[in-house]
Amino acid sequence: MSGFDIFAIVLVLLVIVTLVAGVKTVPQGYDWTIERFGKYTQTLSPGLNLIVPYFDRVGRKINMMEQVIDIPEQEVITKDNATVTVDGVAFYQVFDAAKASYEVSNLTQAITVLTMTNIRSVMGAMDLDQVLSHRDEINERLLRVVDAAVSPWGLKVNRIEIKDIVPPADLVEAMGRQMKAERVKRADILAAEGQRQSEILRAEGAKQGQILQAEGRKEAAFRDAEARERSAEAEAKATQMVSDAISKGDVAALNYFIADKYIKAFGQLADSPNQKIIMLPIEATSILGSLAGIGEIAKATFGESAASAAAAARRGSVPTTGATPPVVPPRQG
Amino acid sequence: MTDMFVSLGTWNWLIFGFILMALEVLAPGIFLFWLGLAALLVGLISFTVVISWQIQLVMFAVFAAAAVPVWRRLARPNLDASTSPFLNKRTEALLGREFTLEKPIVDGNGTMRIGDTVWRVAGPDTPAGTRVKVVQVDGVNLTVATA
C-alpha cells in the first residue's frame, strides 16, 4: 500500500469526523452555548448549526421552555407569632441562555432558595388572618421581588404561587370553633329578629282589628241615630198628617183607621192555627168600647159638619163610626 | 467479499451514496446526507472518466467538505423556515406591540403588566397610564418608547 493510498483513506476519515463534530442540530426548546477554547462565544438557536470543530465545543444545553419548580415546604412565623407551614411553585423561563449558563451556578437551587427566603420575609410581615386571606397579594409581592433578583441571570420568573398554607392543628381547630360560634351567633340573632318582627306584626294586626271594629261600631251608632231620627221625623210627619187630616175632615176617618188596624190585628190572632181560644185583656175591650163613645162625642161636637163628613166618607166608601166590629164583646161601660 | 467489491467497480459509489442517504433518514444529523451526495457525485464522475480509487477517495473527501459551505449559502434560509417563528421567543413576540404603563418609568426603569406577569422595562421617563410601544428586546429586557 503506497503512501497516497493511506493518505486518501485518512483524509476521508478526517472529513467524516470533522463533519460529525461540526454539524450541530439543536432541538426546539433548547439553546446551546458554544465555547471557543473554554470561553463563551455564541449561542446556537434551534435548527441546524455549524461550529468550527477543534476550536469550538458545545458548553451548556439550556432549556428555553417555561419550567416549574417546587418550592419545598417550610415553616414561617407570622407577625402575630403563628407558625404556618407553607409550600409553593415557581414558574420561570430562560431568555438569555448565556447568562443562565454562566452568571449563576445551579440555577434551580438559586431560584428555590431565593423564593423561600422571600416567602419568609413577605409572610413574616403579615398577620395570620392576612396571610390566609391575601394570597394574591403575597404572590404578587413575591413575584416582583424574586423576578427582580433573577434578572441578572437572564431569566424571568413568570409566576409564583403559594400552594398550601397550613396553620398548626390546634389553631385550625380554634378557627373552626370561632367560625361555628360566629354562625351560631348570627343564627340566634336572626331568630330573635324574626320573633320580634312577628310579634310586632301580630300586635299591629290586633291594633288594626280593634280600630276597625271601633270604627264599625261608631258608624253603626251613627247610622242607628240617623235611623231613629228619620223614623221620629217620619212619625212626627205622619202624626202631623193625621192630625191635619182630622182637623180638616171628619173624625170618623180616625175611627176608621183605628178600627181597621184593630180588625186586622184581630184577624191575625184568629187565623193562628193553634189558637182558637182568644183571651183579651179587659183594658183592650174597654178601649174598643170607648171608640164608639169617642165617635158619639165627635158627632155631637162637630154637629153641622157631620153631614158633609158623612158624605165625604160615603164617597171614599169609608164606613161610619157606627159600624163597630161584630166581635166586640157586649160587656162595655 | 473483496471480489464482489472490486467487481462492482464504480457502482460501489452509487450504492454507498444511497445507503448513506437512507441512513440519514433513520438517524437525522445532515452530515450523512452530504456524504451520500458526495459519494453519488464521485460515482457519476468515475463512470465517465477513468480514475484510480485513491483519487476517487480524495474527491469524495473534498466534495463532502465542500457541501457544507455550499449548503450554508444556498439552502439555509429555506430549511430554517418555521410556521411558529416565536416559539420559545416570548420577548421577540412582544416587539412592536403597545401596552399601557401601570406604573411610571422613573430613572429609565419601570414595570409593565403584560398578560398575567410583570415585566421590567427600560425607556425614557414616562408617567403611569401612558401608551408605550416595545421597540427593542434583549433577552429579558424590554425597551419601550411612547407610542
Short mmCIF file of C-alpha atoms in Angstrom, two decimals:
data_model
loop_
_atom_site.label_atom_id
_atom_site.label_comp_id
_atom_site.label_asym_id
_atom_site.label_seq_id
_atom_site.Cartn_x
_atom_site.Cartn_y
_atom_site.Cartn_z
CA MET A 1 0.00 0.00 0.00
CA SER A 2 1.51 3.26 -1.06
CA GLY A 3 1.62 6.47 0.99
CA PHE A 4 -1.02 8.02 -1.25
CA ASP A 5 -3.37 5.13 -0.53
CA ILE A 6 -3.10 5.72 3.19
CA PHE A 7 -3.38 9.48 2.76
CA ALA A 8 -6.61 9.12 0.80
CA ILE A 9 -8.17 6.84 3.40
CA VAL A 10 -7.11 9.08 6.31
CA LEU A 11 -8.37 12.16 4.51
CA VAL A 12 -11.82 10.63 4.12
CA LEU A 13 -11.87 9.64 7.79
CA LEU A 14 -10.80 13.15 8.80
CA VAL A 15 -13.54 14.76 6.72
CA ILE A 16 -16.16 12.47 8.18
CA VAL A 17 -15.03 13.09 11.75
CA THR A 18 -14.90 16.83 11.16
CA LEU A 19 -18.38 16.88 9.69
CA VAL A 20 -19.76 14.87 12.59
CA ALA A 21 -18.16 17.26 15.06
CA GLY A 22 -19.07 20.46 13.23
CA VAL A 23 -22.72 19.89 12.44
CA LYS A 24 -24.98 20.54 15.40
CA THR A 25 -28.73 20.09 15.29
CA VAL A 26 -30.31 21.95 18.22
CA PRO A 27 -33.85 20.77 19.05
CA GLN A 28 -36.68 23.27 19.50
CA GLY A 29 -36.98 24.46 23.07
CA TYR A 30 -33.25 24.48 23.72
CA ASP A 31 -30.37 26.85 23.20
CA TRP A 32 -26.80 25.61 23.20
CA THR A 33 -23.87 27.76 24.22
CA ILE A 34 -20.61 27.49 22.32
CA GLU A 35 -17.27 27.87 23.99
CA ARG A 36 -14.16 28.57 21.98
CA PHE A 37 -11.18 27.36 23.96
CA GLY A 38 -13.44 27.32 27.02
CA LYS A 39 -14.70 30.88 26.58
CA TYR A 40 -18.30 31.63 25.64
CA THR A 41 -18.60 32.96 22.11
CA GLN A 42 -22.08 32.37 20.79
CA THR A 43 -25.45 30.72 21.37
CA LEU A 44 -26.89 28.21 18.95
CA SER A 45 -30.63 28.53 18.38
CA PRO A 46 -32.88 25.61 17.38
CA GLY A 47 -32.19 24.14 13.96
CA LEU A 48 -29.12 23.09 12.05
CA ASN A 49 -25.94 24.82 13.14
CA LEU A 50 -22.29 24.56 12.18
CA ILE A 51 -19.42 25.10 14.52
CA VAL A 52 -15.76 25.01 13.83
CA PRO A 53 -14.55 21.71 15.13
CA TYR A 54 -11.30 21.60 17.08
CA PHE A 55 -11.80 25.22 18.33
CA ASP A 56 -15.42 25.25 19.39
CA ARG A 57 -17.29 22.95 21.66
CA VAL A 58 -20.79 22.87 22.99
CA GLY A 59 -20.89 24.25 26.53
CA ARG A 60 -24.35 24.13 28.12
CA LYS A 61 -27.62 22.94 26.69
CA ILE A 62 -30.17 25.29 28.20
CA ASN A 63 -33.87 24.53 28.31
CA MET A 64 -35.67 27.62 26.98
CA MET A 65 -39.16 26.37 27.80
CA GLU A 66 -41.09 27.64 30.78
CA GLN A 67 -40.33 25.40 33.70
CA VAL A 68 -41.88 24.84 37.09
CA ILE A 69 -40.00 24.19 40.29
CA ASP A 70 -41.48 23.10 43.55
CA ILE A 71 -40.76 25.35 46.46
CA PRO A 72 -40.37 22.90 49.32
CA GLU A 73 -42.40 23.07 52.49
CA GLN A 74 -41.07 25.40 55.15
CA GLU A 75 -42.25 26.84 58.43
CA VAL A 76 -42.96 30.56 58.54
CA ILE A 77 -43.65 32.59 61.66
CA THR A 78 -46.24 35.26 61.00
CA LYS A 79 -46.25 38.72 62.58
CA ASP A 80 -48.62 37.52 65.31
CA ASN A 81 -46.35 34.55 66.10
CA ALA A 82 -48.36 31.76 64.48
CA THR A 83 -46.22 29.10 62.87
CA VAL A 84 -47.62 28.07 59.49
CA THR A 85 -46.29 25.54 57.02
CA VAL A 86 -46.04 26.92 53.50
CA ASP A 87 -45.13 25.47 50.12
CA GLY A 88 -45.49 26.71 46.59
CA VAL A 89 -44.46 26.57 42.97
CA ALA A 90 -42.49 28.95 40.78
CA PHE A 91 -42.65 29.19 37.00
CA TYR A 92 -39.66 30.59 35.20
CA GLN A 93 -38.30 30.78 31.71
CA VAL A 94 -34.77 31.38 30.44
CA PHE A 95 -34.48 34.22 27.96
CA ASP A 96 -30.75 34.51 27.74
CA ALA A 97 -29.01 31.16 27.56
CA ALA A 98 -25.53 32.63 28.03
CA LYS A 99 -26.41 34.46 31.26
CA ALA A 100 -28.34 31.49 32.60
CA SER A 101 -25.32 29.30 31.87
CA TYR A 102 -22.52 31.40 33.21
CA GLU A 103 -23.92 34.10 35.55
CA VAL A 104 -25.25 31.59 38.03
CA SER A 105 -24.30 28.13 39.01
CA ASN A 106 -27.09 25.74 39.89
CA LEU A 107 -29.95 27.81 38.62
CA THR A 108 -32.88 25.93 40.12
CA GLN A 109 -31.35 25.83 43.56
CA ALA A 110 -30.74 29.55 43.39
CA ILE A 111 -34.35 30.26 42.45
CA THR A 112 -35.66 27.90 45.12
CA VAL A 113 -33.63 29.42 47.93
CA LEU A 114 -34.40 32.94 46.79
CA THR A 115 -38.11 32.23 46.73
CA MET A 116 -38.06 30.51 50.11
CA THR A 117 -36.32 33.39 51.86
CA ASN A 118 -38.66 35.88 50.26
CA ILE A 119 -41.71 33.88 51.30
CA ARG A 120 -40.42 34.12 54.85
CA SER A 121 -39.88 37.86 54.68
CA VAL A 122 -43.19 38.64 52.96
CA MET A 123 -45.35 36.40 55.15
CA GLY A 124 -43.43 37.27 58.30
CA ALA A 125 -44.62 40.84 57.91
CA MET A 126 -48.29 39.81 57.87
CA ASP A 127 -50.79 38.60 60.47
CA LEU A 128 -52.10 35.07 60.23
CA ASP A 129 -55.51 36.28 59.07
CA GLN A 130 -53.88 38.40 56.38
CA VAL A 131 -51.66 35.53 55.30
CA LEU A 132 -54.67 33.28 54.91
CA SER A 133 -56.82 35.79 53.06
CA HIS A 134 -54.31 37.77 50.97
CA ARG A 135 -52.73 35.01 48.96
CA ASP A 136 -52.90 37.01 45.74
CA GLU A 137 -51.07 39.88 47.32
CA ILE A 138 -48.37 37.55 48.63
CA ASN A 139 -47.92 36.02 45.19
CA GLU A 140 -47.70 39.44 43.61
CA ARG A 141 -45.10 40.74 46.04
CA LEU A 142 -43.05 37.56 45.80
CA LEU A 143 -43.11 37.75 42.03
CA ARG A 144 -41.85 41.33 41.98
CA VAL A 145 -39.03 40.69 44.41
CA VAL A 146 -37.85 37.37 43.01
CA ASP A 147 -38.18 38.46 39.40
CA ALA A 148 -36.03 41.49 40.05
CA ALA A 149 -33.45 39.33 41.78
CA VAL A 150 -33.16 36.73 39.00
CA SER A 151 -32.96 39.24 36.17
CA PRO A 152 -29.13 39.29 36.02
CA TRP A 153 -29.32 35.57 35.28
CA GLY A 154 -31.13 36.18 32.01
CA LEU A 155 -34.35 34.58 33.09
CA LYS A 156 -37.77 35.69 34.12
CA VAL A 157 -39.98 34.36 36.87
CA ASN A 158 -43.45 34.46 35.38
CA ARG A 159 -45.45 33.32 38.36
CA ILE A 160 -45.05 32.29 41.96
CA GLU A 161 -47.95 30.58 43.64
CA ILE A 162 -48.29 29.71 47.27
CA LYS A 163 -49.82 26.24 47.19
CA ASP A 164 -50.66 25.39 50.76
CA ILE A 165 -50.74 27.42 53.93
CA VAL A 166 -51.27 25.07 56.83
CA PRO A 167 -51.63 26.54 60.32
CA PRO A 168 -50.98 24.22 63.29
CA ALA A 169 -53.75 21.72 64.05
CA ASP A 170 -54.86 23.32 67.33
CA LEU A 171 -55.11 26.70 65.63
CA VAL A 172 -57.21 25.20 62.85
CA GLU A 173 -59.48 23.68 65.45
CA ALA A 174 -59.80 27.02 67.27
CA MET A 175 -60.54 28.74 63.97
CA GLY A 176 -63.22 26.17 63.27
CA ARG A 177 -64.80 26.79 66.63
CA GLN A 178 -64.64 30.54 66.12
CA MET A 179 -66.38 30.21 62.80
CA LYS A 180 -69.03 27.95 64.25
CA ALA A 181 -69.66 30.36 67.14
CA GLU A 182 -69.96 33.19 64.70
CA ARG A 183 -72.54 31.31 62.64
CA VAL A 184 -74.47 30.28 65.74
CA LYS A 185 -74.48 33.91 66.86
CA ARG A 186 -75.78 35.03 63.53
CA ALA A 187 -78.46 32.33 63.55
CA ASP A 188 -79.57 33.34 67.06
CA ILE A 189 -79.73 36.99 66.15
CA LEU A 190 -81.71 36.17 63.05
CA ALA A 191 -84.15 34.02 65.01
CA ALA A 192 -84.63 36.76 67.65
CA GLU A 193 -85.15 39.34 64.97
CA GLY A 194 -87.70 37.12 63.32
CA GLN A 195 -89.58 36.70 66.56
CA ARG A 196 -89.52 40.42 67.23
CA GLN A 197 -90.77 41.14 63.77
CA SER A 198 -93.57 38.60 64.04
CA GLU A 199 -94.72 39.94 67.41
CA ILE A 200 -94.74 43.47 66.12
CA LEU A 201 -96.74 42.36 63.14
CA ARG A 202 -99.16 40.45 65.30
CA ALA A 203 -99.68 43.41 67.67
CA GLU A 204 -100.16 45.69 64.74
CA GLY A 205 -102.73 43.33 63.31
CA ALA A 206 -104.62 43.26 66.59
CA LYS A 207 -104.49 47.05 66.83
CA GLN A 208 -105.74 47.43 63.32
CA GLY A 209 -108.56 44.94 64.04
CA GLN A 210 -109.67 46.84 67.12
CA ILE A 211 -109.57 50.13 65.32
CA LEU A 212 -111.65 48.75 62.52
CA GLN A 213 -114.14 47.25 64.94
CA ALA A 214 -114.48 50.55 66.81
CA GLU A 215 -114.92 52.34 63.54
CA GLY A 216 -117.61 49.86 62.61
CA ARG A 217 -119.38 50.42 65.88
CA LYS A 218 -119.11 54.16 65.50
CA GLU A 219 -120.51 54.00 62.01
CA ALA A 220 -123.30 51.72 63.14
CA ALA A 221 -124.18 54.07 66.02
CA PHE A 222 -124.22 57.00 63.68
CA ARG A 223 -126.50 55.19 61.33
CA ASP A 224 -128.71 53.96 64.19
CA ALA A 225 -129.08 57.53 65.42
CA GLU A 226 -129.83 58.65 61.93
CA ALA A 227 -132.41 55.93 61.57
CA ARG A 228 -134.03 56.90 64.84
CA GLU A 229 -134.02 60.50 63.76
CA ARG A 230 -135.52 59.57 60.45
CA SER A 231 -138.19 57.38 62.00
CA ALA A 232 -139.01 60.08 64.57
CA GLU A 233 -139.25 62.54 61.74
CA ALA A 234 -141.44 60.21 59.82
CA GLU A 235 -143.62 59.61 62.89
CA ALA A 236 -143.88 63.31 63.51
CA LYS A 237 -144.77 63.87 59.89
CA ALA A 238 -147.29 61.05 59.96
CA THR A 239 -148.84 62.36 63.15
CA GLN A 240 -148.90 65.81 61.62
CA MET A 241 -150.55 64.45 58.54
CA VAL A 242 -153.08 62.51 60.56
CA SER A 243 -153.84 65.47 62.77
CA ASP A 244 -154.07 67.66 59.67
CA ALA A 245 -156.41 65.23 58.10
CA ILE A 246 -158.51 65.10 61.24
CA SER A 247 -158.56 68.86 61.61
CA LYS A 248 -159.62 69.20 58.01
CA GLY A 249 -162.09 66.36 57.79
CA ASP A 250 -164.39 64.03 59.64
CA VAL A 251 -163.38 62.49 62.91
CA ALA A 252 -164.84 59.31 61.59
CA ALA A 253 -161.68 58.86 59.49
CA LEU A 254 -159.68 58.47 62.68
CA ASN A 255 -162.11 55.90 63.90
CA TYR A 256 -161.80 54.11 60.62
CA PHE A 257 -158.06 53.83 60.88
CA ILE A 258 -158.15 52.56 64.39
CA ALA A 259 -160.91 50.10 63.66
CA ASP A 260 -159.18 48.89 60.52
CA LYS A 261 -155.97 48.22 62.36
CA TYR A 262 -157.84 46.55 65.16
CA ILE A 263 -159.66 44.20 62.85
CA LYS A 264 -156.51 43.29 61.02
CA ALA A 265 -154.72 42.53 64.25
CA PHE A 266 -157.65 40.51 65.49
CA GLY A 267 -157.87 38.64 62.21
CA GLN A 268 -154.32 37.65 62.56
CA LEU A 269 -154.99 36.30 66.01
CA ALA A 270 -157.97 34.34 64.74
CA ASP A 271 -156.02 32.95 61.80
CA SER A 272 -153.46 31.38 64.05
CA PRO A 273 -153.95 27.58 63.55
CA ASN A 274 -153.34 26.52 67.11
CA GLN A 275 -155.02 29.38 68.88
CA LYS A 276 -158.77 29.04 68.76
CA ILE A 277 -159.47 30.47 72.15
CA ILE A 278 -158.65 34.13 72.27
CA MET A 279 -158.14 35.85 75.51
CA LEU A 280 -158.42 39.62 75.52
CA PRO A 281 -157.42 41.88 78.37
CA ILE A 282 -160.14 43.95 79.92
CA GLU A 283 -158.44 47.11 79.02
CA ALA A 284 -158.42 46.24 75.38
CA THR A 285 -162.15 45.70 75.25
CA SER A 286 -162.74 48.87 77.16
CA ILE A 287 -160.60 50.74 74.65
CA LEU A 288 -162.68 49.29 71.90
CA GLY A 289 -165.84 50.29 73.70
CA SER A 290 -164.50 53.77 74.13
CA LEU A 291 -164.09 54.09 70.40
CA ALA A 292 -167.84 54.16 69.90
CA GLY A 293 -168.10 56.68 72.72
CA ILE A 294 -165.47 58.89 71.04
CA GLY A 295 -167.49 58.72 67.83
CA GLU A 296 -170.62 59.88 69.66
CA ILE A 297 -168.77 62.74 71.26
CA ALA A 298 -167.23 63.77 67.93
CA LYS A 299 -170.66 63.72 66.28
CA ALA A 300 -172.06 65.94 68.95
CA THR A 301 -169.10 68.31 68.80
CA PHE A 302 -168.88 68.78 65.05
CA GLY A 303 -172.74 68.87 64.71
CA GLU A 304 -173.35 70.64 61.45
CA SER A 305 -170.20 69.43 59.70
CA ALA A 306 -171.14 65.84 60.36
CA ALA A 307 -173.35 65.65 57.28
CA SER A 308 -170.63 66.80 54.93
CA ALA A 309 -168.15 64.47 56.64
CA ALA A 310 -170.54 61.60 56.17
CA ALA A 311 -170.90 62.49 52.52
CA ALA A 312 -167.11 62.54 52.14
CA ALA A 313 -166.99 59.17 53.88
CA ARG A 314 -169.51 57.73 51.52
CA ARG A 315 -167.52 58.94 48.52
CA GLY A 316 -164.49 57.16 49.87
CA SER A 317 -166.53 54.08 50.85
CA VAL A 318 -165.47 54.56 54.39
CA PRO A 319 -167.88 53.05 56.92
CA THR A 320 -169.15 55.29 59.61
CA THR A 321 -168.25 55.03 63.23
CA GLY A 322 -171.45 53.22 63.95
CA ALA A 323 -170.25 50.12 62.14
CA THR A 324 -168.39 48.68 65.10
CA PRO A 325 -166.78 45.24 64.59
CA PRO A 326 -169.06 42.33 65.41
CA VAL A 327 -166.55 40.55 67.65
CA VAL A 328 -166.67 43.27 70.22
CA PRO A 329 -167.94 41.64 73.40
CA PRO A 330 -171.12 43.14 74.83
CA ARG A 331 -169.51 43.99 78.11
CA GLN A 332 -168.90 47.71 77.92
CA GLY A 333 -169.36 50.54 80.35
CA MET B 1 -16.42 -10.08 -0.37
CA THR B 2 -13.46 -8.19 -1.69
CA ASP B 3 -14.01 -9.82 -5.07
CA MET B 4 -17.56 -8.62 -5.17
CA PHE B 5 -16.49 -5.16 -4.07
CA VAL B 6 -13.86 -5.00 -6.80
CA SER B 7 -16.12 -6.49 -9.47
CA LEU B 8 -18.82 -3.87 -8.82
CA GLY B 9 -16.31 -1.11 -9.60
CA THR B 10 -17.77 2.36 -9.75
CA TRP B 11 -21.23 1.06 -8.82
CA ASN B 12 -19.90 0.87 -5.28
CA TRP B 13 -20.03 4.67 -5.00
CA LEU B 14 -23.67 4.88 -6.07
CA ILE B 15 -24.67 2.04 -3.74
CA PHE B 16 -22.68 3.63 -0.92
CA GLY B 17 -24.28 7.02 -1.61
CA PHE B 18 -27.86 5.70 -1.44
CA ILE B 19 -27.13 3.68 1.69
CA LEU B 20 -25.80 6.82 3.38
CA MET B 21 -28.88 8.77 2.36
CA ALA B 22 -31.13 6.02 3.71
CA LEU B 23 -29.19 6.03 6.97
CA GLU B 24 -29.63 9.80 7.14
CA VAL B 25 -33.41 9.33 7.28
CA LEU B 26 -33.06 6.83 10.12
CA ALA B 27 -30.54 8.91 12.09
CA PRO B 28 -31.00 12.54 11.09
CA GLY B 29 -27.95 14.76 11.53
CA ILE B 30 -27.50 16.04 7.97
CA PHE B 31 -23.83 15.08 7.63
CA LEU B 32 -24.64 11.57 6.34
CA PHE B 33 -26.71 13.18 3.63
CA TRP B 34 -23.75 15.21 2.40
CA LEU B 35 -21.55 12.18 2.49
CA GLY B 36 -24.09 10.32 0.39
CA LEU B 37 -24.30 13.22 -2.02
CA ALA B 38 -20.52 13.30 -2.34
CA ALA B 39 -20.47 9.54 -2.94
CA LEU B 40 -23.06 9.80 -5.73
CA LEU B 41 -21.09 12.60 -7.33
CA VAL B 42 -17.87 10.58 -7.26
CA GLY B 43 -19.76 7.61 -8.74
CA LEU B 44 -21.14 9.67 -11.63
CA ILE B 45 -17.74 11.16 -12.40
CA SER B 46 -15.95 7.82 -12.31
CA PHE B 47 -18.50 6.47 -14.81
CA THR B 48 -17.39 8.99 -17.40
CA VAL B 49 -13.70 9.44 -16.54
CA VAL B 50 -11.49 6.53 -15.51
CA ILE B 51 -9.66 7.47 -12.31
CA SER B 52 -7.86 5.46 -9.64
CA TRP B 53 -9.65 4.61 -6.39
CA GLN B 54 -7.25 6.79 -4.37
CA ILE B 55 -8.20 9.84 -6.40
CA GLN B 56 -11.85 8.82 -6.03
CA LEU B 57 -11.44 8.78 -2.24
CA VAL B 58 -9.79 12.22 -2.22
CA MET B 59 -12.56 13.54 -4.46
CA PHE B 60 -15.12 12.12 -2.05
CA ALA B 61 -13.46 13.90 0.88
CA VAL B 62 -13.30 17.20 -1.00
CA PHE B 63 -16.94 17.04 -2.13
CA ALA B 64 -18.10 16.22 1.39
CA ALA B 65 -16.18 19.15 2.87
CA ALA B 66 -17.35 21.48 0.11
CA ALA B 67 -21.03 20.55 0.67
CA VAL B 68 -21.02 22.47 3.97
CA PRO B 69 -20.28 25.99 2.63
CA VAL B 70 -22.45 25.34 -0.42
CA TRP B 71 -25.36 24.36 1.82
CA ARG B 72 -24.81 27.36 4.08
CA ARG B 73 -25.05 29.70 1.11
CA LEU B 74 -27.96 28.10 -0.74
CA ALA B 75 -30.28 26.07 1.40
CA ARG B 76 -30.19 27.61 4.84
CA PRO B 77 -33.00 30.19 4.65
CA ASN B 78 -35.45 27.67 3.24
CA LEU B 79 -34.55 24.89 5.64
CA ASP B 80 -34.92 27.12 8.69
CA ALA B 81 -38.37 28.49 7.91
CA SER B 82 -40.92 27.79 10.65
CA THR B 83 -44.65 28.39 10.94
CA SER B 84 -44.16 29.44 14.57
CA PRO B 85 -41.14 31.72 14.48
CA PHE B 86 -41.74 32.97 18.06
CA LEU B 87 -41.70 29.56 19.71
CA ASN B 88 -39.66 29.94 22.93
CA LYS B 89 -39.06 33.58 22.00
CA ARG B 90 -41.67 35.31 24.06
CA THR B 91 -39.95 38.67 24.13
CA GLU B 92 -39.48 38.81 20.36
CA ALA B 93 -43.21 38.24 20.03
CA LEU B 94 -43.78 41.41 22.09
CA LEU B 95 -41.74 43.55 19.75
CA GLY B 96 -43.83 46.36 18.27
CA ARG B 97 -46.85 45.75 20.47
CA GLU B 98 -48.43 48.53 22.52
CA PHE B 99 -49.33 48.48 26.19
CA THR B 100 -50.44 50.87 28.90
CA LEU B 101 -47.97 51.65 31.65
CA GLU B 102 -49.31 50.72 35.09
CA LYS B 103 -46.52 52.42 37.00
CA PRO B 104 -44.37 55.29 35.84
CA ILE B 105 -40.92 54.82 34.39
CA VAL B 106 -38.53 56.60 36.71
CA ASP B 107 -34.83 56.95 36.02
CA GLY B 108 -35.17 54.85 32.91
CA ASN B 109 -36.61 51.78 34.65
CA GLY B 110 -40.12 50.64 35.44
CA THR B 111 -42.50 47.71 35.36
CA MET B 112 -45.29 46.87 32.99
CA ARG B 113 -48.01 44.26 33.24
CA ILE B 114 -48.28 42.06 30.17
CA GLY B 115 -50.50 39.04 30.31
CA ASP B 116 -50.53 37.90 33.92
CA THR B 117 -46.96 38.64 34.78
CA VAL B 118 -44.91 41.76 35.32
CA TRP B 119 -42.07 42.75 33.04
CA ARG B 120 -39.33 45.17 33.81
CA VAL B 121 -38.96 47.77 31.10
CA ALA B 122 -36.46 50.44 30.27
CA GLY B 123 -37.11 53.69 28.45
CA PRO B 124 -37.48 57.42 28.80
CA ASP B 125 -39.20 58.64 31.98
CA THR B 126 -42.95 58.44 31.43
CA PRO B 127 -45.92 58.86 33.77
CA ALA B 128 -48.26 55.94 34.51
CA GLY B 129 -51.16 55.40 32.12
CA THR B 130 -49.18 56.27 29.00
CA ARG B 131 -49.43 54.06 25.95
CA VAL B 132 -45.99 52.69 25.15
CA LYS B 133 -44.61 50.52 22.41
CA VAL B 134 -41.98 47.82 22.76
CA VAL B 135 -39.18 48.95 20.47
CA GLN B 136 -36.34 46.65 21.42
CA VAL B 137 -35.88 43.34 23.18
CA ASP B 138 -32.72 41.83 24.51
CA GLY B 139 -33.21 38.60 26.37
CA VAL B 140 -35.45 39.50 29.27
CA ASN B 141 -35.04 43.27 28.93
CA LEU B 142 -37.65 45.29 27.07
CA THR B 143 -37.09 48.80 25.85
CA VAL B 144 -40.18 50.93 25.32
CA ALA B 145 -40.95 54.29 23.79
CA THR B 146 -44.07 56.40 23.95
CA ALA B 147 -46.47 55.16 21.32
#
